[in-house]
Coordinates of C-alpha atoms in Angstrom, one line a residue:
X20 CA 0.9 -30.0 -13.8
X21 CA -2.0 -32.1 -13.8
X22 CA -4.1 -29.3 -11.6
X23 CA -7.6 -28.1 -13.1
X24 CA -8.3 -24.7 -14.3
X25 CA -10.5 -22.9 -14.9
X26 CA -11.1 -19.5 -17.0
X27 CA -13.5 -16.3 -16.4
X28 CA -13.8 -14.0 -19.1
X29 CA -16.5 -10.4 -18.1
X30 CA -17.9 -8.1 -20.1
X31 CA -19.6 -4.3 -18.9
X32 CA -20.9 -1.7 -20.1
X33 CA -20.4 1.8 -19.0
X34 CA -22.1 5.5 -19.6
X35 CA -22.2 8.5 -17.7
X36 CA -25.0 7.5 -15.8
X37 CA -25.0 3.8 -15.1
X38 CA -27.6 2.0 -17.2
X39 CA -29.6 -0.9 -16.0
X40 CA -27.6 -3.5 -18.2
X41 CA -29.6 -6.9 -18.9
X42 CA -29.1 -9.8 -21.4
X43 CA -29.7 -7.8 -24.8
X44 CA -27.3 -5.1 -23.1
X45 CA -28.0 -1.2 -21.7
X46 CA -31.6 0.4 -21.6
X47 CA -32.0 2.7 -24.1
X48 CA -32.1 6.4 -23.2
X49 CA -29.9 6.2 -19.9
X50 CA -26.8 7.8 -19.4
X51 CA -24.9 9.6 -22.5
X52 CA -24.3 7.4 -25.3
X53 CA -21.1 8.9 -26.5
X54 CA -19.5 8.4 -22.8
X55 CA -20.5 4.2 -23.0
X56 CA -17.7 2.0 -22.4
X57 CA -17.6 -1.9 -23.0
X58 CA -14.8 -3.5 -20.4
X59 CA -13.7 -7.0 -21.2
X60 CA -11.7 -9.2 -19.5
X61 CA -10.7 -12.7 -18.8
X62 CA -8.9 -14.2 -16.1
X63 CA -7.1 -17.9 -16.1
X64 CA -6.9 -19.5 -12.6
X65 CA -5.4 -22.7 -11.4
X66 CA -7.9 -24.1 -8.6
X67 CA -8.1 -27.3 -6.5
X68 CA -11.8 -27.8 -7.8
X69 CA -13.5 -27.1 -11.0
X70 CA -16.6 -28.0 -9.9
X71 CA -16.8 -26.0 -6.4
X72 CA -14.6 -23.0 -7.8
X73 CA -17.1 -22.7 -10.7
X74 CA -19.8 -22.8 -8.0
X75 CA -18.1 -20.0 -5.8
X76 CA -17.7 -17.7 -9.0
X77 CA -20.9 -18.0 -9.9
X78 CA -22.3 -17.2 -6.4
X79 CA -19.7 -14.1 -6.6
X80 CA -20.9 -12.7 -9.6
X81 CA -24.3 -13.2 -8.6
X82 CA -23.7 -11.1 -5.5
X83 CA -22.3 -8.5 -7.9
X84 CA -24.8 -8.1 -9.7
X85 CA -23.7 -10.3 -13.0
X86 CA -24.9 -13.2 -14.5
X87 CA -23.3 -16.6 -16.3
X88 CA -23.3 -15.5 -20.0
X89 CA -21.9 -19.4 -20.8
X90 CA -19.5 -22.0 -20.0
X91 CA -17.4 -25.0 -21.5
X92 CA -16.0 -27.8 -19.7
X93 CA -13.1 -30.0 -20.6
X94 CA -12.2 -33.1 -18.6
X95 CA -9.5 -35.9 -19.1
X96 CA -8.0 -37.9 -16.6
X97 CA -4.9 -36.0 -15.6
X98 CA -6.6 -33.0 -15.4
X99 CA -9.6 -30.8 -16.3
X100 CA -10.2 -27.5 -18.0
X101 CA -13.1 -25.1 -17.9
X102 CA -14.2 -21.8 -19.2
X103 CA -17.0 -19.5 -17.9
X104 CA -18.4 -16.5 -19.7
X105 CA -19.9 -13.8 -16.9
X106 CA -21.5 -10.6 -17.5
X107 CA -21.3 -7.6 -14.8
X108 CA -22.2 -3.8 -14.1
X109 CA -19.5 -1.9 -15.2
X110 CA -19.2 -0.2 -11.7
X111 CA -18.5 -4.2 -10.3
X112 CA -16.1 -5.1 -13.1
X113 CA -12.6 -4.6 -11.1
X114 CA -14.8 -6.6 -8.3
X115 CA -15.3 -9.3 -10.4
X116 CA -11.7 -9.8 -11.6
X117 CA -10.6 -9.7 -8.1
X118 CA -13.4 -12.4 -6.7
X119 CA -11.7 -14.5 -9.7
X120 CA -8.2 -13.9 -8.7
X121 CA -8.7 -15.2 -4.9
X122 CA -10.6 -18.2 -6.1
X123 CA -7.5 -19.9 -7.7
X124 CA -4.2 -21.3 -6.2
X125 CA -2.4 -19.5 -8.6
X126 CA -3.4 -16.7 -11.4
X127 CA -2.2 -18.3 -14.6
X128 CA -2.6 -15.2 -17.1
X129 CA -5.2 -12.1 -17.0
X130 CA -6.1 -9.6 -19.7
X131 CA -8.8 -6.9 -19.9
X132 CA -9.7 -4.3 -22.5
X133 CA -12.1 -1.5 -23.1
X134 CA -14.0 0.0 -26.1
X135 CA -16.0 3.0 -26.6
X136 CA -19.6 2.0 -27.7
X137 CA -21.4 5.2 -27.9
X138 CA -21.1 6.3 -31.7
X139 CA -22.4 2.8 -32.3
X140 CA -25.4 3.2 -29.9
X141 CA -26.0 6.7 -31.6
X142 CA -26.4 5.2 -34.9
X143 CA -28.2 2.5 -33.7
X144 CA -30.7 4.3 -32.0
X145 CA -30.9 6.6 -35.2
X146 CA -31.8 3.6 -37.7
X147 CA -34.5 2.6 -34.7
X148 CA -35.9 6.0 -35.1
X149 CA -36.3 5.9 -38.8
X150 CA -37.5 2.3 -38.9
X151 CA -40.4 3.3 -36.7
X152 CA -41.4 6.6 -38.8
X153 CA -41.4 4.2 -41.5
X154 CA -43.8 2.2 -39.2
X155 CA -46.0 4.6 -38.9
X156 CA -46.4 5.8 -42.8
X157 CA -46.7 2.1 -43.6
X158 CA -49.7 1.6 -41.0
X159 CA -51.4 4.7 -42.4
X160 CA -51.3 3.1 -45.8
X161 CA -52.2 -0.1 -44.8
X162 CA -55.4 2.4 -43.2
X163 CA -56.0 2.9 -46.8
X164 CA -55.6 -0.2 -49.2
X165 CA -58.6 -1.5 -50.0
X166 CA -58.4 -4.7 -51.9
X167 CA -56.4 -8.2 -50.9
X168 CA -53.8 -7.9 -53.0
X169 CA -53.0 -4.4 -51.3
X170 CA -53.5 -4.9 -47.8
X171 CA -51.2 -8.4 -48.2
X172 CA -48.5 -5.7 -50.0
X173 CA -48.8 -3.3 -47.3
X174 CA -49.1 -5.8 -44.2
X175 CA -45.8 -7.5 -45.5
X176 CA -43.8 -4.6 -45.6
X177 CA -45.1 -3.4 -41.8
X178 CA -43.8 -7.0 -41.0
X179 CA -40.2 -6.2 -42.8
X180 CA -39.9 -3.0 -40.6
X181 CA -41.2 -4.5 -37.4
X182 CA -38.6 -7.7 -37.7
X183 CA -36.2 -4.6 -38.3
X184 CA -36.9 -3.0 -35.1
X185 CA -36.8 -5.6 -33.7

């Protein structure tokens, strides 16, 4: 009672190939999309330190490849409480829980989870498609309007499907 803790939750994503995985998630076009696999986990430790465990885990995850998604910090006088989101390759994501689980004095509760993702990068990528053949007729129209009142039309709808895409 009365020791800080601390909590590490990691996410990953998985195909067949590994992708190169960045803030905004898996490259596009790597790997087969139906095989994709999000891994989840978190991970409650007891340590003697917030502030140098959170330190340490960062460092770890670092090495691993990941980066600190987000964090919250809690503090009162007994004791302190904080929460650190990570994100990691998928092929480092039993790595990472481990590095977590040696950082503490005592593991407090764990849980992890997987989901497959690749029906909803298949549709994804199919609404991308069709957004950007819709592009395309739009810019040849906008080729052919020739007063104000059309091109202003035409160039607002081309910025509709770009925000889309992106």
């Amino acid at each position: 009672q009365g020791s800080p803790a601390a909590g590490a939750s990691a996410t990953a994503i998985a195909g067949a190939a590994q992708p190169s995985a960045g803030p905004s998630g898996p490259t596009s076009g790597v790997g087969v999309p139906e095989d994709r696999i999000v891994k989840t986990g978190s991970i409650n430790i007891q340590v003697s330190s917030i502030d140098e465990s959170v330190a340490r885990a960062t460092d770890q995850i670092h090495a691993l490849g990941g980066w600190q998604a987000g964090s919250d910090r809690t503090t009162s006088t007994a004791s302190g409480l904080a929460s650190v989101t990570y994100r990691v390759p998928v092929a480092r994501f039993e790595d990472a829980l481990a590095a977590m689980r040696k950082l503490g004095t005592k593991v407090l509760g764990e849980h992890s989870d997987s989901a497959s993702v690749g029906s909803q990068i298949v549709d994804l990528q199919a609404r991308i498609d069709n957004l950007k053949a819709s592009e395309k007729a739009v810019q040849a129209i906008m080729d052919k309007a020739s007063s104000v009142e059309d091109v202003l039309t035409v160039q607002q709808r081309l910025s509709d499907i770009q925000g889309k895409i992106e």
